[in-house]
Structures are given as C-alpha cells and as structure tokens.
Amino acid sequence: MRFPFLLFFFFPAILFCAPTAPDTANQIAANAESAIERAGHCADAPALAHAVKSVDDALAVTPDEPALLYTRGYAGYVDSGLHRGPKNQAAGEQCLRDAAGFLERVKGAPWETEAAALRGAILGALIAMQKDPAQAGATLGPESSRLLAHAAAAA
C-alpha cells in the first residue's frame, strides 16, 4: 500500500526535476548574438569571449550548423572592432579573416544570404586595412562585389 502513496509524491518531483531538452542551435545562436551585440557596444572583451565560447561549444557538436557558423563569423567581425588602431591592426585583421572563414562555410537559407553580405563587408574592411589598398582591392574586390551583389539580389 505504500507504493502508490510514494508514487503520488515522487512522480511530480521526478517530472519537474527531469533534465530539459538541450537548446537548439538556433536558440544558442540567438542568445549568443544578443550577448555579442551587447559586448560589442560596450567594448567588453570578456563578455564577447563568453558568448563566443557558447557558440564554439555548440559548433564542436554540430560543426556545419549555419546559424552557429553565422553567429561565430559575426562574433569575429565584432571582435575586430575591439582591436582598432595601428597597434592592434594585425589582431583586428586576423579577427576579420577568421570571421570570413566561418562565414564562407555557411550554407542554406536564410543564413547563406546574410553570411554573403557580412562576408562581402568584411572583405571590404580587409581591403581598407592593407598597406596597399589598390592591390588588395584587385584581389579581394571582385569577391566582395560578387558577395554583396548576391546578397542584394536575394533580399
């Protein structure tokens, strides 16, 4: 007779204490994107690193997830803004190159168009950062123009 009585009390506890399903990639990306935006506006490098860690952890499980790849690329773009000035130019340039690498891997709607637009803008920023922008424009400019035209056509 004790079993039904105990089940009556413990079943709700089991139900409410059970682990919840893990966040989806889109939820992780959305939460991280908000944190990345805040970190960028406040120039808060530790907060940005914390947001990037959550995306990197999720990418370790699902490495080709477009939402996560886009968010990671966006984080690199924001991180480049934290490295302004001549003393930090190399670090900012590396952030942009890393961001472009993540964005290049994004496939599938709706993320591919967004990634193309951001990657085109990043390539433009990389052109401007070079010691010889004309030469960099000759190599990176056509790709930047193609990406931006693709994004504009899809919008």
mmCIF file of N, CA, C and O in Angstrom, residues 26-68:
data_model
loop_
_atom_site.group_PDB
_atom_site.id
_atom_site.type_symbol
_atom_site.label_atom_id
_atom_site.label_comp_id
_atom_site.label_asym_id
_atom_site.label_seq_id
_atom_site.Cartn_x
_atom_site.Cartn_y
_atom_site.Cartn_z
ATOM 1 N N ASN A 26 19.550 27.139 -33.104
ATOM 2 C CA ASN A 26 19.002 28.479 -33.340
ATOM 3 C C ASN A 26 18.855 29.257 -32.035
ATOM 4 O O ASN A 26 19.085 30.472 -32.009
ATOM 5 N N GLN A 27 18.468 28.592 -30.965
ATOM 6 C CA GLN A 27 18.342 29.266 -29.670
ATOM 7 C C GLN A 27 19.716 29.686 -29.153
ATOM 8 O O GLN A 27 19.876 30.795 -28.646
ATOM 9 N N ILE A 28 20.690 28.806 -29.285
ATOM 10 C CA ILE A 28 22.044 29.136 -28.846
ATOM 11 C C ILE A 28 22.568 30.313 -29.656
ATOM 12 O O ILE A 28 23.139 31.259 -29.107
ATOM 13 N N ALA A 29 22.349 30.273 -30.978
ATOM 14 C CA ALA A 29 22.810 31.356 -31.846
ATOM 15 C C ALA A 29 22.126 32.675 -31.485
ATOM 16 O O ALA A 29 22.779 33.723 -31.424
ATOM 17 N N ALA A 30 20.821 32.641 -31.247
ATOM 18 C CA ALA A 30 20.089 33.870 -30.916
ATOM 19 C C ALA A 30 20.556 34.452 -29.585
ATOM 20 O O ALA A 30 20.771 35.673 -29.474
ATOM 21 N N ASN A 31 20.739 33.607 -28.589
ATOM 22 C CA ASN A 31 21.214 34.088 -27.290
ATOM 23 C C ASN A 31 22.627 34.651 -27.402
ATOM 24 O O ASN A 31 22.940 35.703 -26.841
ATOM 25 N N ALA A 32 23.477 33.952 -28.141
ATOM 26 C CA ALA A 32 24.853 34.417 -28.303
ATOM 27 C C ALA A 32 24.901 35.712 -29.092
ATOM 28 O O ALA A 32 25.682 36.611 -28.770
ATOM 29 N N GLU A 33 24.057 35.827 -30.117
ATOM 30 C CA GLU A 33 24.071 37.049 -30.926
ATOM 31 C C GLU A 33 23.703 38.274 -30.087
ATOM 32 O O GLU A 33 24.332 39.325 -30.219
ATOM 33 N N SER A 34 22.735 38.126 -29.210
ATOM 34 C CA SER A 34 22.377 39.235 -28.317
ATOM 35 C C SER A 34 23.544 39.598 -27.398
ATOM 36 O O SER A 34 23.850 40.773 -27.201
ATOM 37 N N ALA A 35 24.196 38.579 -26.855
ATOM 38 C CA ALA A 35 25.344 38.829 -25.974
ATOM 39 C C ALA A 35 26.505 39.452 -26.749
ATOM 40 O O ALA A 35 27.200 40.336 -26.232
ATOM 41 N N ILE A 36 26.692 39.024 -27.986
ATOM 42 C CA ILE A 36 27.763 39.576 -28.824
ATOM 43 C C ILE A 36 27.498 41.042 -29.120
ATOM 44 O O ILE A 36 28.407 41.873 -29.059
ATOM 45 N N GLU A 37 26.255 41.364 -29.451
ATOM 46 C CA GLU A 37 25.907 42.762 -29.716
ATOM 47 C C GLU A 37 26.164 43.643 -28.495
ATOM 48 O O GLU A 37 26.744 44.718 -28.603
ATOM 49 N N ARG A 38 25.725 43.167 -27.324
ATOM 50 C CA ARG A 38 25.961 43.935 -26.086
ATOM 51 C C ARG A 38 27.447 44.111 -25.836
ATOM 52 O O ARG A 38 27.911 45.203 -25.500
ATOM 53 N N ALA A 39 28.204 43.054 -26.004
ATOM 54 C CA ALA A 39 29.655 43.119 -25.768
ATOM 55 C C ALA A 39 30.319 44.087 -26.742
ATOM 56 O O ALA A 39 31.214 44.838 -26.355
ATOM 57 N N GLY A 40 29.873 44.082 -27.975
ATOM 58 C CA GLY A 40 30.441 44.991 -28.954
ATOM 59 C C GLY A 40 30.128 46.440 -28.653
ATOM 60 O O GLY A 40 30.997 47.310 -28.758
ATOM 61 N N HIS A 41 28.889 46.707 -28.241
ATOM 62 C CA HIS A 41 28.504 48.082 -27.914
ATOM 63 C C HIS A 41 29.238 48.601 -26.685
ATOM 64 O O HIS A 41 29.523 49.791 -26.579
ATOM 65 N N CYS A 42 29.533 47.719 -25.768
ATOM 66 C CA CYS A 42 30.206 48.116 -24.521
ATOM 67 C C CYS A 42 31.716 47.908 -24.579
ATOM 68 O O CYS A 42 32.406 48.180 -23.594
ATOM 69 N N ALA A 43 32.222 47.413 -25.703
ATOM 70 C CA ALA A 43 33.650 47.091 -25.845
ATOM 71 C C ALA A 43 34.111 46.186 -24.699
ATOM 72 O O ALA A 43 35.155 46.394 -24.098
ATOM 73 N N ASP A 44 33.304 45.163 -24.428
ATOM 74 C CA ASP A 44 33.541 44.250 -23.318
ATOM 75 C C ASP A 44 34.116 42.935 -23.844
ATOM 76 O O ASP A 44 33.372 42.014 -24.194
ATOM 77 N N ALA A 45 35.432 42.853 -23.908
ATOM 78 C CA ALA A 45 36.102 41.668 -24.459
ATOM 79 C C ALA A 45 35.797 40.391 -23.667
ATOM 80 O O ALA A 45 35.565 39.339 -24.278
ATOM 81 N N PRO A 46 35.767 40.412 -22.326
ATOM 82 C CA PRO A 46 35.436 39.177 -21.604
ATOM 83 C C PRO A 46 34.016 38.681 -21.892
ATOM 84 O O PRO A 46 33.801 37.480 -22.019
ATOM 85 N N ALA A 47 33.063 39.593 -22.011
ATOM 86 C CA ALA A 47 31.690 39.186 -22.331
ATOM 87 C C ALA A 47 31.630 38.597 -23.736
ATOM 88 O O ALA A 47 30.910 37.620 -23.976
ATOM 89 N N LEU A 48 32.383 39.184 -24.647
ATOM 90 C CA LEU A 48 32.428 38.648 -26.012
ATOM 91 C C LEU A 48 33.028 37.245 -26.009
ATOM 92 O O LEU A 48 32.513 36.333 -26.662
ATOM 93 N N ALA A 49 34.095 37.059 -25.267
ATOM 94 C CA ALA A 49 34.729 35.737 -25.179
ATOM 95 C C ALA A 49 33.772 34.704 -24.585
ATOM 96 O O ALA A 49 33.741 33.550 -25.033
ATOM 97 N N HIS A 50 32.977 35.107 -23.614
ATOM 98 C CA HIS A 50 31.999 34.194 -23.011
ATOM 99 C C HIS A 50 30.937 33.786 -24.034
ATOM 100 O O HIS A 50 30.564 32.612 -24.123
ATOM 101 N N ALA A 51 30.450 34.748 -24.805
ATOM 102 C CA ALA A 51 29.447 34.446 -25.832
ATOM 103 C C ALA A 51 30.033 33.548 -26.914
ATOM 104 O O ALA A 51 29.374 32.619 -27.387
ATOM 105 N N VAL A 52 31.272 33.808 -27.297
ATOM 106 C CA VAL A 52 31.935 33.006 -28.323
ATOM 107 C C VAL A 52 32.128 31.575 -27.831
ATOM 108 O O VAL A 52 31.980 30.620 -28.599
ATOM 109 N N LYS A 53 32.422 31.408 -26.543
ATOM 110 C CA LYS A 53 32.626 30.064 -26.001
ATOM 111 C C LYS A 53 31.367 29.215 -26.144
ATOM 112 O O LYS A 53 31.442 28.042 -26.502
ATOM 113 N N SER A 54 30.198 29.813 -25.904
ATOM 114 C CA SER A 54 28.959 29.038 -26.038
ATOM 115 C C SER A 54 28.744 28.597 -27.484
ATOM 116 O O SER A 54 28.295 27.482 -27.740
ATOM 117 N N VAL A 55 29.087 29.465 -28.429
ATOM 118 C CA VAL A 55 28.948 29.111 -29.846
ATOM 119 C C VAL A 55 29.981 28.057 -30.219
ATOM 120 O O VAL A 55 29.663 27.080 -30.913
ATOM 121 N N ASP A 56 31.213 28.217 -29.767
ATOM 122 C CA ASP A 56 32.258 27.237 -30.068
ATOM 123 C C ASP A 56 31.923 25.861 -29.498
ATOM 124 O O ASP A 56 32.170 24.837 -30.141
ATOM 125 N N ASP A 57 31.358 25.838 -28.293
ATOM 126 C CA ASP A 57 30.951 24.561 -27.694
ATOM 127 C C ASP A 57 29.884 23.882 -28.535
ATOM 128 O O ASP A 57 29.924 22.666 -28.746
ATOM 129 N N ALA A 58 28.919 24.660 -29.017
ATOM 130 C CA ALA A 58 27.858 24.096 -29.856
ATOM 131 C C ALA A 58 28.408 23.668 -31.213
ATOM 132 O O ALA A 58 27.986 22.645 -31.768
ATOM 133 N N LEU A 59 29.347 24.426 -31.753
ATOM 134 C CA LEU A 59 29.961 24.054 -33.038
ATOM 135 C C LEU A 59 30.776 22.770 -32.922
ATOM 136 O O LEU A 59 30.929 22.047 -33.915
ATOM 137 N N ALA A 60 31.293 22.481 -31.746
ATOM 138 C CA ALA A 60 32.030 21.228 -31.551
ATOM 139 C C ALA A 60 31.111 20.024 -31.742
ATOM 140 O O ALA A 60 31.558 18.962 -32.184
ATOM 141 N N VAL A 61 29.824 20.205 -31.447
ATOM 142 C CA VAL A 61 28.858 19.119 -31.587
ATOM 143 C C VAL A 61 28.259 19.102 -32.988
ATOM 144 O O VAL A 61 28.088 18.045 -33.590
ATOM 145 N N THR A 62 27.921 20.281 -33.517
ATOM 146 C CA THR A 62 27.321 20.390 -34.856
ATOM 147 C C THR A 62 28.138 21.382 -35.685
ATOM 148 O O THR A 62 27.777 22.556 -35.787
ATOM 149 N N PRO A 63 29.238 20.943 -36.278
ATOM 150 C CA PRO A 63 30.174 21.861 -36.925
ATOM 151 C C PRO A 63 29.669 22.539 -38.197
ATOM 152 O O PRO A 63 30.242 23.533 -38.614
ATOM 153 N N ASP A 64 28.612 22.035 -38.792
ATOM 154 C CA ASP A 64 28.119 22.619 -40.047
ATOM 155 C C ASP A 64 26.786 23.331 -39.882
ATOM 156 O O ASP A 64 26.101 23.594 -40.872
ATOM 157 N N GLU A 65 26.405 23.650 -38.661
ATOM 158 C CA GLU A 65 25.125 24.312 -38.402
ATOM 159 C C GLU A 65 25.206 25.774 -38.863
ATOM 160 O O GLU A 65 25.997 26.550 -38.328
ATOM 161 N N PRO A 66 24.393 26.180 -39.863
ATOM 162 C CA PRO A 66 24.505 27.523 -40.433
ATOM 163 C C PRO A 66 24.295 28.652 -39.421
ATOM 164 O O PRO A 66 25.004 29.661 -39.470
ATOM 165 N N ALA A 67 23.343 28.504 -38.518
ATOM 166 C CA ALA A 67 23.082 29.570 -37.540
ATOM 167 C C ALA A 67 24.297 29.789 -36.645
ATOM 168 O O ALA A 67 24.664 30.928 -36.344
ATOM 169 N N LEU A 68 24.931 28.714 -36.239
ATOM 170 C CA LEU A 68 26.104 28.818 -35.377
ATOM 171 C C LEU A 68 27.305 29.366 -36.133
ATOM 172 O O LEU A 68 28.055 30.195 -35.605
#
